[in-house]
Amino acid sequence: MTAENDREPVATTPPNFIAEIIDDDLASAKNGARLQTRFPPEPNGFLHVGHAKSICLNFTLASRAAFGLCNLRLDDTNPVAEDDVFVKSIQEDVRWLGFDWDDRLYFASDYFERIYAAAVTLVTKGLAYVDSQTTEEIRENRGNFYKVGVESPYRNRSVEENLELLERMRSGAVKEGEAVLRAKIDMAHQNMNMRDPLLYRIRHAEHHRTGNTWCIYPMYDFAHPLSDAFEGVTHSICTLEFEDHRVLSDWFIENVGGFTPVPRQIEFARLNLTYTVLSKRKLQQLVNEHHVLGWDDPRMPTIAGMRRRGYLPESLRAFAERIGVARRDSMVDVALLEHQLREDLNAHANRTMALVKPLRVVIENFPEDAQEEFEVPVHPEYPERGSRRVTLTREIFIEEDDYLEDPPKKWFRLTPGQEVRLRSACFLRCERAVRDENGKLIELRCTWDPASKGGSTTDGRKVKGTLHWLSKKDAVAAQIRLYDRLFTEEDPEGQENKSFLDFINPNSLEEVTGWVHRDLAQSPAGTRVQFERLGYFCVDVESTPERPVLNRTIGLRDSWSKIAGKD
């Protein structure tokens, strides 16, 4: 009988308090049988792994009702920062994760006329006014946590004057920075968001969808809840930084009026991941200052970067479910995501042999023009996937790290006079090493045992070391990119008097010329394989049959845990 303390831990799904709220609302028929969520990113950058959590959450929550829906809406209210490149990348990322919004792709810009009409409604009700203070004066007069705000001298303009000024702002007759539209709420409110927040500002910039039709644009806090209401969203799921904005969103919905259902805002903790930065502003800084090679650099925590590196969508979905939904911020160990990825890749990725640091080996007793072919399983756990063929010739290549001239004890790889097994092929004995005049290792001279074809002998002789290898006939030179974590510090944003840039890992990318099997050179971008004994790799988008490019997704073991003393 297994002792209590020796039992395997049972994986459980963390409780989801948002799902419980939604289930209660459905049970009470609060919105009838309707359930509608949305995923509403701003198209001002690529999505990252934190967004992946939100995507999974919103789309899976919608499935809790028989006819639940989840919209994809891009909140494009800032023409200065937005671009169609980001719009396309967002759609690609959501689809790659396995979710579909059907025909419900919306933009906040779809509602610009309706949002403007809502602003006119507030002005007409005496609940909004055009403020002609400077940006600095508005900021100063808002006060702070210890000091109440000061009312604008323009706060009591008449409804007629405000409507005229607002129309002048819309027509382009007012210069940028000369006026804004503000809600008239309470300059002494304890919640700073309620101190006459801005509704519209002037931006003489071309919008990626509406062009130059508009020169005033709604603020995010104004456009976002109204867009939810226009779409009939029942549950507006957002991260904790919007908790203090909820009262303002409710104020807009109530005072514009006429909405059924009224969206219910529920906040959850955003994802914080060790050794990772998930601030879109800081990710953009990494791109703009060329610390990385773009938004889809495989070192970036963007969904596009993770896809290019070889991550699986099911790994991100499983990770999102595994960490659950919390009410308070916390830090998640990136090793949990990496563990999930290894588990999934182990089943998904077929095996092949490749060499990161190839070392030439000449088998002296193997005939010059001869060759031996061996069938090797594509995946040892899934025989139905078939096999691949490898060719043994007189000249082969092994990993340079698999040879030591003066090895330590319990060294089971190649050294002069020691015998090893070439994976699925034969036994090989090292006779001597050949070096140049500077002492650099050039090649090994070895012999093989013809009676050991297939990797075993009839005399029962055993060897402890097994090496991966490639013959000269099968090998194709490839650019291999060895990626590691982008930051050396567990919390790169939380170090006093330090910038997150101070912790960029100088060894996050090493590019080497290695050898891969010729079959892999023909594989399309996105093909994921396990290089036996080396790790998981993915064919890059820049790869061609003439010049294969492979990205290391992750090693077979967590070397970082060992370095940190976690094992």
mmCIF file with all atom_site columns, N, CA, C and O in Angstrom, residues 91-135:
data_model
loop_
_atom_site.group_PDB
_atom_site.id
_atom_site.type_symbol
_atom_site.label_atom_id
_atom_site.label_alt_id
_atom_site.label_comp_id
_atom_site.label_asym_id
_atom_site.label_entity_id
_atom_site.label_seq_id
_atom_site.pdbx_PDB_ins_code
_atom_site.Cartn_x
_atom_site.Cartn_y
_atom_site.Cartn_z
_atom_site.occupancy
_atom_site.B_iso_or_equiv
_atom_site.pdbx_formal_charge
_atom_site.auth_seq_id
_atom_site.auth_comp_id
_atom_site.auth_asym_id
_atom_site.auth_atom_id
_atom_site.pdbx_PDB_model_num
ATOM 1   N N  . GLN A 1 91  ? -5.656  39.655 -34.581 1.00 0.00 ? 91  GLN A N  1
ATOM 2   C CA . GLN A 1 91  ? -6.568  38.642 -35.116 1.00 0.00 ? 91  GLN A CA 1
ATOM 3   C C  . GLN A 1 91  ? -5.853  37.306 -35.306 1.00 0.00 ? 91  GLN A C  1
ATOM 4   O O  . GLN A 1 91  ? -6.404  36.243 -34.991 1.00 0.00 ? 91  GLN A O  1
ATOM 5   N N  . GLU A 1 92  ? -4.622  37.353 -35.800 1.00 0.00 ? 92  GLU A N  1
ATOM 6   C CA . GLU A 1 92  ? -3.862  36.117 -36.006 1.00 0.00 ? 92  GLU A CA 1
ATOM 7   C C  . GLU A 1 92  ? -3.598  35.407 -34.688 1.00 0.00 ? 92  GLU A C  1
ATOM 8   O O  . GLU A 1 92  ? -3.715  34.180 -34.593 1.00 0.00 ? 92  GLU A O  1
ATOM 9   N N  . ASP A 1 93  ? -3.283  36.174 -33.643 1.00 0.00 ? 93  ASP A N  1
ATOM 10  C CA . ASP A 1 93  ? -2.981  35.581 -32.339 1.00 0.00 ? 93  ASP A CA 1
ATOM 11  C C  . ASP A 1 93  ? -4.205  34.899 -31.735 1.00 0.00 ? 93  ASP A C  1
ATOM 12  O O  . ASP A 1 93  ? -4.107  33.803 -31.179 1.00 0.00 ? 93  ASP A O  1
ATOM 13  N N  . VAL A 1 94  ? -5.360  35.564 -31.819 1.00 0.00 ? 94  VAL A N  1
ATOM 14  C CA . VAL A 1 94  ? -6.579  34.986 -31.238 1.00 0.00 ? 94  VAL A CA 1
ATOM 15  C C  . VAL A 1 94  ? -6.936  33.688 -31.961 1.00 0.00 ? 94  VAL A C  1
ATOM 16  O O  . VAL A 1 94  ? -7.283  32.680 -31.332 1.00 0.00 ? 94  VAL A O  1
ATOM 17  N N  . ARG A 1 95  ? -6.837  33.708 -33.279 1.00 0.00 ? 95  ARG A N  1
ATOM 18  C CA . ARG A 1 95  ? -7.134  32.488 -34.049 1.00 0.00 ? 95  ARG A CA 1
ATOM 19  C C  . ARG A 1 95  ? -6.147  31.382 -33.728 1.00 0.00 ? 95  ARG A C  1
ATOM 20  O O  . ARG A 1 95  ? -6.525  30.214 -33.592 1.00 0.00 ? 95  ARG A O  1
ATOM 21  N N  . TRP A 1 96  ? -4.862  31.736 -33.619 1.00 0.00 ? 96  TRP A N  1
ATOM 22  C CA . TRP A 1 96  ? -3.835  30.731 -33.327 1.00 0.00 ? 96  TRP A CA 1
ATOM 23  C C  . TRP A 1 96  ? -4.091  30.057 -31.984 1.00 0.00 ? 96  TRP A C  1
ATOM 24  O O  . TRP A 1 96  ? -3.866  28.846 -31.834 1.00 0.00 ? 96  TRP A O  1
ATOM 25  N N  . LEU A 1 97  ? -4.596  30.814 -31.031 1.00 0.00 ? 97  LEU A N  1
ATOM 26  C CA . LEU A 1 97  ? -4.903  30.239 -29.715 1.00 0.00 ? 97  LEU A CA 1
ATOM 27  C C  . LEU A 1 97  ? -6.102  29.296 -29.760 1.00 0.00 ? 97  LEU A C  1
ATOM 28  O O  . LEU A 1 97  ? -6.346  28.563 -28.809 1.00 0.00 ? 97  LEU A O  1
ATOM 29  N N  . GLY A 1 98  ? -6.833  29.321 -30.878 1.00 0.00 ? 98  GLY A N  1
ATOM 30  C CA . GLY A 1 98  ? -7.925  28.364 -31.043 1.00 0.00 ? 98  GLY A CA 1
ATOM 31  C C  . GLY A 1 98  ? -9.310  28.938 -30.850 1.00 0.00 ? 98  GLY A C  1
ATOM 32  O O  . GLY A 1 98  ? -10.273 28.188 -30.677 1.00 0.00 ? 98  GLY A O  1
ATOM 33  N N  . PHE A 1 99  ? -9.435  30.272 -30.901 1.00 0.00 ? 99  PHE A N  1
ATOM 34  C CA . PHE A 1 99  ? -10.733 30.896 -30.655 1.00 0.00 ? 99  PHE A CA 1
ATOM 35  C C  . PHE A 1 99  ? -11.214 31.633 -31.902 1.00 0.00 ? 99  PHE A C  1
ATOM 36  O O  . PHE A 1 99  ? -10.423 32.084 -32.727 1.00 0.00 ? 99  PHE A O  1
ATOM 37  N N  . ASP A 1 100 ? -12.537 31.767 -32.016 1.00 0.00 ? 100 ASP A N  1
ATOM 38  C CA . ASP A 1 100 ? -13.137 32.381 -33.196 1.00 0.00 ? 100 ASP A CA 1
ATOM 39  C C  . ASP A 1 100 ? -14.263 33.305 -32.768 1.00 0.00 ? 100 ASP A C  1
ATOM 40  O O  . ASP A 1 100 ? -15.114 32.934 -31.963 1.00 0.00 ? 100 ASP A O  1
ATOM 41  N N  . TRP A 1 101 ? -14.246 34.519 -33.288 1.00 0.00 ? 101 TRP A N  1
ATOM 42  C CA . TRP A 1 101 ? -15.285 35.495 -32.976 1.00 0.00 ? 101 TRP A CA 1
ATOM 43  C C  . TRP A 1 101 ? -16.387 35.508 -34.043 1.00 0.00 ? 101 TRP A C  1
ATOM 44  O O  . TRP A 1 101 ? -17.267 36.369 -34.018 1.00 0.00 ? 101 TRP A O  1
ATOM 45  N N  . ASP A 1 102 ? -16.330 34.556 -34.988 1.00 0.00 ? 102 ASP A N  1
ATOM 46  C CA . ASP A 1 102 ? -17.320 34.468 -36.067 1.00 0.00 ? 102 ASP A CA 1
ATOM 47  C C  . ASP A 1 102 ? -17.394 35.803 -36.813 1.00 0.00 ? 102 ASP A C  1
ATOM 48  O O  . ASP A 1 102 ? -16.389 36.278 -37.300 1.00 0.00 ? 102 ASP A O  1
ATOM 49  N N  . ASP A 1 103 ? -18.581 36.402 -36.861 1.00 0.00 ? 103 ASP A N  1
ATOM 50  C CA . ASP A 1 103 ? -18.724 37.677 -37.580 1.00 0.00 ? 103 ASP A CA 1
ATOM 51  C C  . ASP A 1 103 ? -18.735 38.869 -36.627 1.00 0.00 ? 103 ASP A C  1
ATOM 52  O O  . ASP A 1 103 ? -19.139 39.966 -36.999 1.00 0.00 ? 103 ASP A O  1
ATOM 53  N N  . ARG A 1 104 ? -18.253 38.677 -35.409 1.00 0.00 ? 104 ARG A N  1
ATOM 54  C CA . ARG A 1 104 ? -18.341 39.726 -34.397 1.00 0.00 ? 104 ARG A CA 1
ATOM 55  C C  . ARG A 1 104 ? -16.977 40.378 -34.166 1.00 0.00 ? 104 ARG A C  1
ATOM 56  O O  . ARG A 1 104 ? -16.455 40.393 -33.049 1.00 0.00 ? 104 ARG A O  1
ATOM 57  N N  . LEU A 1 105 ? -16.411 40.892 -35.243 1.00 0.00 ? 105 LEU A N  1
ATOM 58  C CA . LEU A 1 105 ? -15.199 41.710 -35.140 1.00 0.00 ? 105 LEU A CA 1
ATOM 59  C C  . LEU A 1 105 ? -15.641 43.165 -35.158 1.00 0.00 ? 105 LEU A C  1
ATOM 60  O O  . LEU A 1 105 ? -16.225 43.642 -36.139 1.00 0.00 ? 105 LEU A O  1
ATOM 61  N N  . TYR A 1 106 ? -15.362 43.872 -34.070 1.00 0.00 ? 106 TYR A N  1
ATOM 62  C CA . TYR A 1 106 ? -15.788 45.259 -33.955 1.00 0.00 ? 106 TYR A CA 1
ATOM 63  C C  . TYR A 1 106 ? -14.596 46.152 -33.627 1.00 0.00 ? 106 TYR A C  1
ATOM 64  O O  . TYR A 1 106 ? -13.542 45.684 -33.176 1.00 0.00 ? 106 TYR A O  1
ATOM 65  N N  . PHE A 1 107 ? -14.810 47.438 -33.844 1.00 0.00 ? 107 PHE A N  1
ATOM 66  C CA . PHE A 1 107 ? -13.819 48.455 -33.503 1.00 0.00 ? 107 PHE A CA 1
ATOM 67  C C  . PHE A 1 107 ? -14.544 49.569 -32.755 1.00 0.00 ? 107 PHE A C  1
ATOM 68  O O  . PHE A 1 107 ? -15.710 49.885 -33.061 1.00 0.00 ? 107 PHE A O  1
ATOM 69  N N  . ALA A 1 108 ? -13.858 50.182 -31.799 1.00 0.00 ? 108 ALA A N  1
ATOM 70  C CA . ALA A 1 108 ? -14.453 51.352 -31.146 1.00 0.00 ? 108 ALA A CA 1
ATOM 71  C C  . ALA A 1 108 ? -14.751 52.424 -32.182 1.00 0.00 ? 108 ALA A C  1
ATOM 72  O O  . ALA A 1 108 ? -15.733 53.177 -32.053 1.00 0.00 ? 108 ALA A O  1
ATOM 73  N N  . SER A 1 109 ? -13.932 52.489 -33.239 1.00 0.00 ? 109 SER A N  1
ATOM 74  C CA . SER A 1 109 ? -14.158 53.483 -34.294 1.00 0.00 ? 109 SER A CA 1
ATOM 75  C C  . SER A 1 109 ? -15.463 53.242 -35.048 1.00 0.00 ? 109 SER A C  1
ATOM 76  O O  . SER A 1 109 ? -15.973 54.153 -35.710 1.00 0.00 ? 109 SER A O  1
ATOM 77  N N  . ASP A 1 110 ? -16.005 52.001 -34.963 1.00 0.00 ? 110 ASP A N  1
ATOM 78  C CA . ASP A 1 110 ? -17.340 51.750 -35.538 1.00 0.00 ? 110 ASP A CA 1
ATOM 79  C C  . ASP A 1 110 ? -18.396 52.630 -34.877 1.00 0.00 ? 110 ASP A C  1
ATOM 80  O O  . ASP A 1 110 ? -19.442 52.910 -35.480 1.00 0.00 ? 110 ASP A O  1
ATOM 81  N N  . TYR A 1 111 ? -18.123 53.039 -33.640 1.00 0.00 ? 111 TYR A N  1
ATOM 82  C CA . TYR A 1 111 ? -19.127 53.721 -32.819 1.00 0.00 ? 111 TYR A CA 1
ATOM 83  C C  . TYR A 1 111 ? -18.826 55.210 -32.628 1.00 0.00 ? 111 TYR A C  1
ATOM 84  O O  . TYR A 1 111 ? -19.432 55.850 -31.759 1.00 0.00 ? 111 TYR A O  1
ATOM 85  N N  . PHE A 1 112 ? -17.903 55.759 -33.412 1.00 0.00 ? 112 PHE A N  1
ATOM 86  C CA . PHE A 1 112 ? -17.512 57.153 -33.164 1.00 0.00 ? 112 PHE A CA 1
ATOM 87  C C  . PHE A 1 112 ? -18.712 58.106 -33.208 1.00 0.00 ? 112 PHE A C  1
ATOM 88  O O  . PHE A 1 112 ? -18.820 59.023 -32.390 1.00 0.00 ? 112 PHE A O  1
ATOM 89  N N  . GLU A 1 113 ? -19.622 57.909 -34.149 1.00 0.00 ? 113 GLU A N  1
ATOM 90  C CA . GLU A 1 113 ? -20.799 58.788 -34.210 1.00 0.00 ? 113 GLU A CA 1
ATOM 91  C C  . GLU A 1 113 ? -21.679 58.585 -32.980 1.00 0.00 ? 113 GLU A C  1
ATOM 92  O O  . GLU A 1 113 ? -22.199 59.560 -32.403 1.00 0.00 ? 113 GLU A O  1
ATOM 93  N N  . ARG A 1 114 ? -21.859 57.338 -32.564 1.00 0.00 ? 114 ARG A N  1
ATOM 94  C CA . ARG A 1 114 ? -22.712 57.065 -31.402 1.00 0.00 ? 114 ARG A CA 1
ATOM 95  C C  . ARG A 1 114 ? -22.062 57.579 -30.109 1.00 0.00 ? 114 ARG A C  1
ATOM 96  O O  . ARG A 1 114 ? -22.757 58.059 -29.192 1.00 0.00 ? 114 ARG A O  1
ATOM 97  N N  . ILE A 1 115 ? -20.740 57.467 -30.028 1.00 0.00 ? 115 ILE A N  1
ATOM 98  C CA . ILE A 1 115 ? -20.040 57.963 -28.835 1.00 0.00 ? 115 ILE A CA 1
ATOM 99  C C  . ILE A 1 115 ? -20.141 59.490 -28.785 1.00 0.00 ? 115 ILE A C  1
ATOM 100 O O  . ILE A 1 115 ? -20.348 60.086 -27.712 1.00 0.00 ? 115 ILE A O  1
ATOM 101 N N  . TYR A 1 116 ? -20.001 60.112 -29.960 1.00 0.00 ? 116 TYR A N  1
ATOM 102 C CA . TYR A 1 116 ? -20.134 61.577 -30.004 1.00 0.00 ? 116 TYR A CA 1
ATOM 103 C C  . TYR A 1 116 ? -21.551 61.990 -29.593 1.00 0.00 ? 116 TYR A C  1
ATOM 104 O O  . TYR A 1 116 ? -21.732 62.959 -28.848 1.00 0.00 ? 116 TYR A O  1
ATOM 105 N N  . ALA A 1 117 ? -22.548 61.246 -30.073 1.00 0.00 ? 117 ALA A N  1
ATOM 106 C CA . ALA A 1 117 ? -23.932 61.549 -29.689 1.00 0.00 ? 117 ALA A CA 1
ATOM 107 C C  . ALA A 1 117 ? -24.123 61.398 -28.180 1.00 0.00 ? 117 ALA A C  1
ATOM 108 O O  . ALA A 1 117 ? -24.869 62.172 -27.556 1.00 0.00 ? 117 ALA A O  1
ATOM 109 N N  . ALA A 1 118 ? -23.425 60.414 -27.566 1.00 0.00 ? 118 ALA A N  1
ATOM 110 C CA . ALA A 1 118 ? -23.499 60.247 -26.109 1.00 0.00 ? 118 ALA A CA 1
ATOM 111 C C  . ALA A 1 118 ? -22.888 61.451 -25.408 1.00 0.00 ? 118 ALA A C  1
ATOM 112 O O  . ALA A 1 118 ? -23.400 61.921 -24.370 1.00 0.00 ? 118 ALA A O  1
ATOM 113 N N  . ALA A 1 119 ? -21.804 61.998 -25.978 1.00 0.00 ? 119 ALA A N  1
ATOM 114 C CA . ALA A 1 119 ? -21.185 63.191 -25.403 1.00 0.00 ? 119 ALA A CA 1
ATOM 115 C C  . ALA A 1 119 ? -22.135 64.384 -25.484 1.00 0.00 ? 119 ALA A C  1
ATOM 116 O O  . ALA A 1 119 ? -22.266 65.165 -24.519 1.00 0.00 ? 119 ALA A O  1
ATOM 117 N N  . VAL A 1 120 ? -22.805 64.518 -26.611 1.00 0.00 ? 120 VAL A N  1
ATOM 118 C CA . VAL A 1 120 ? -23.786 65.599 -26.767 1.00 0.00 ? 120 VAL A CA 1
ATOM 119 C C  . VAL A 1 120 ? -24.907 65.443 -25.735 1.00 0.00 ? 120 VAL A C  1
ATOM 120 O O  . VAL A 1 120 ? -25.375 66.434 -25.150 1.00 0.00 ? 120 VAL A O  1
ATOM 121 N N  . THR A 1 121 ? -25.329 64.198 -25.492 1.00 0.00 ? 121 THR A N  1
ATOM 122 C CA . THR A 1 121 ? -26.367 63.944 -24.482 1.00 0.00 ? 121 THR A CA 1
ATOM 123 C C  . THR A 1 121 ? -25.920 64.441 -23.112 1.00 0.00 ? 121 THR A C  1
ATOM 124 O O  . THR A 1 121 ? -26.693 65.101 -22.393 1.00 0.00 ? 121 THR A O  1
ATOM 125 N N  . LEU A 1 122 ? -24.689 64.146 -22.742 1.00 0.00 ? 122 LEU A N  1
ATOM 126 C CA . LEU A 1 122 ? -24.191 64.591 -21.433 1.00 0.00 ? 122 LEU A CA 1
ATOM 127 C C  . LEU A 1 122 ? -24.106 66.110 -21.360 1.00 0.00 ? 122 LEU A C  1
ATOM 128 O O  . LEU A 1 122 ? -24.434 66.717 -20.325 1.00 0.00 ? 122 LEU A O  1
ATOM 129 N N  . VAL A 1 123 ? -23.656 66.742 -22.464 1.00 0.00 ? 123 VAL A N  1
ATOM 130 C CA . VAL A 1 123 ? -23.597 68.204 -22.482 1.00 0.00 ? 123 VAL A CA 1
ATOM 131 C C  . VAL A 1 123 ? -25.005 68.790 -22.326 1.00 0.00 ? 123 VAL A C  1
ATOM 132 O O  . VAL A 1 123 ? -25.231 69.728 -21.548 1.00 0.00 ? 123 VAL A O  1
ATOM 133 N N  . THR A 1 124 ? -25.954 68.223 -23.057 1.00 0.00 ? 124 THR A N  1
ATOM 134 C CA . THR A 1 124 ? -27.341 68.712 -23.014 1.00 0.00 ? 124 THR A CA 1
ATOM 135 C C  . THR A 1 124 ? -27.938 68.574 -21.612 1.00 0.00 ? 124 THR A C  1
ATOM 136 O O  . THR A 1 124 ? -28.727 69.422 -21.173 1.00 0.00 ? 124 THR A O  1
ATOM 137 N N  . LYS A 1 125 ? -27.531 67.522 -20.907 1.00 0.00 ? 125 LYS A N  1
ATOM 138 C CA . LYS A 1 125 ? -28.021 67.315 -19.541 1.00 0.00 ? 125 LYS A CA 1
ATOM 139 C C  . LYS A 1 125 ? -27.266 68.169 -18.523 1.00 0.00 ? 125 LYS A C  1
ATOM 140 O O  . LYS A 1 125 ? -27.555 68.098 -17.317 1.00 0.00 ? 125 LYS A O  1
ATOM 141 N N  . GLY A 1 126 ? -26.306 68.944 -18.987 1.00 0.00 ? 126 GLY A N  1
ATOM 142 C CA . GLY A 1 126 ? -25.500 69.738 -18.061 1.00 0.00 ? 126 GLY A CA 1
ATOM 143 C C  . GLY A 1 126 ? -24.460 68.923 -17.323 1.00 0.00 ? 126 GLY A C  1
ATOM 144 O O  . GLY A 1 126 ? -23.966 69.339 -16.268 1.00 0.00 ? 126 GLY A O  1
ATOM 145 N N  . LEU A 1 127 ? -24.114 67.747 -17.881 1.00 0.00 ? 127 LEU A N  1
ATOM 146 C CA . LEU A 1 127 ? -23.179 66.839 -17.217 1.00 0.00 ? 127 LEU A CA 1
ATOM 147 C C  . LEU A 1 127 ? -21.820 66.779 -17.907 1.00 0.00 ? 127 LEU A C  1
ATOM 148 O O  . LEU A 1 127 ? -20.991 65.916 -17.595 1.00 0.00 ? 127 LEU A O  1
ATOM 149 N N  . ALA A 1 128 ? -21.580 67.695 -18.845 1.00 0.00 ? 128 ALA A N  1
ATOM 150 C CA . ALA A 1 128 ? -20.275 67.758 -19.506 1.00 0.00 ? 128 ALA A CA 1
ATOM 151 C C  . ALA A 1 128 ? -20.051 69.179 -19.998 1.00 0.00 ? 128 ALA A C  1
ATOM 152 O O  . ALA A 1 128 ? -21.019 69.911 -20.286 1.00 0.00 ? 128 ALA A O  1
ATOM 153 N N  . TYR A 1 129 ? -18.794 69.580 -20.109 1.00 0.00 ? 129 TYR A N  1
ATOM 154 C CA . TYR A 1 129 ? -18.470 70.950 -20.518 1.00 0.00 ? 129 TYR A CA 1
ATOM 155 C C  . TYR A 1 129 ? -17.132 70.974 -21.249 1.00 0.00 ? 129 TYR A C  1
ATOM 156 O O  . TYR A 1 129 ? -16.276 70.093 -21.070 1.00 0.00 ? 129 TYR A O  1
ATOM 157 N N  . VAL A 1 130 ? -16.958 71.993 -22.074 1.00 0.00 ? 130 VAL A N  1
ATOM 158 C CA . VAL A 1 130 ? -15.693 72.202 -22.768 1.00 0.00 ? 130 VAL A CA 1
ATOM 159 C C  . VAL A 1 130 ? -14.786 73.027 -21.868 1.00 0.00 ? 130 VAL A C  1
ATOM 160 O O  . VAL A 1 130 ? -15.178 74.109 -21.397 1.00 0.00 ? 130 VAL A O  1
ATOM 161 N N  . ASP A 1 131 ? -13.613 72.507 -21.607 1.00 0.00 ? 131 ASP A N  1
ATOM 162 C CA . ASP A 1 131 ? -12.648 73.169 -20.725 1.00 0.00 ? 131 ASP A CA 1
ATOM 163 C C  . ASP A 1 131 ? -11.516 73.729 -21.580 1.00 0.00 ? 131 ASP A C  1
ATOM 164 O O  . ASP A 1 131 ? -10.908 73.003 -22.370 1.00 0.00 ? 131 ASP A O  1
ATOM 165 N N  . SER A 1 132 ? -11.226 75.018 -21.398 1.00 0.00 ? 132 SER A N  1
ATOM 166 C CA . SER A 1 132 ? -10.173 75.673 -22.177 1.00 0.00 ? 132 SER A CA 1
ATOM 167 C C  . SER A 1 132 ? -8.892  75.867 -21.383 1.00 0.00 ? 132 SER A C  1
ATOM 168 O O  . SER A 1 132 ? -8.001  76.627 -21.794 1.00 0.00 ? 132 SER A O  1
ATOM 169 N N  . GLN A 1 133 ? -8.763  75.208 -20.245 1.00 0.00 ? 133 GLN A N  1
ATOM 170 C CA . GLN A 1 133 ? -7.501  75.251 -19.507 1.00 0.00 ? 133 GLN A CA 1
ATOM 171 C C  . GLN A 1 133 ? -6.418  74.507 -20.279 1.00 0.00 ? 133 GLN A C  1
ATOM 172 O O  . GLN A 1 133 ? -6.694  73.642 -21.117 1.00 0.00 ? 133 GLN A O  1
ATOM 173 N N  . THR A 1 134 ? -5.165  74.816 -19.965 1.00 0.00 ? 134 THR A N  1
ATOM 174 C CA . THR A 1 134 ? -4.059  74.073 -20.561 1.00 0.00 ? 134 THR A CA 1
ATOM 175 C C  . THR A 1 134 ? -3.970  72.684 -19.919 1.00 0.00 ? 134 THR A C  1
ATOM 176 O O  . THR A 1 134 ? -4.543  72.441 -18.844 1.00 0.00 ? 134 THR A O  1
ATOM 177 N N  . THR A 1 135 ? -3.236  71.806 -20.570 1.00 0.00 ? 135 THR A N  1
ATOM 178 C CA . THR A 1 135 ? -3.049  70.451 -20.028 1.00 0.00 ? 135 THR A CA 1
ATOM 179 C C  . THR A 1 135 ? -2.434  70.505 -18.645 1.00 0.00 ? 135 THR A C  1
ATOM 180 O O  . THR A 1 135 ? -2.832  69.765 -17.732 1.00 0.00 ? 135 THR A O  1
#
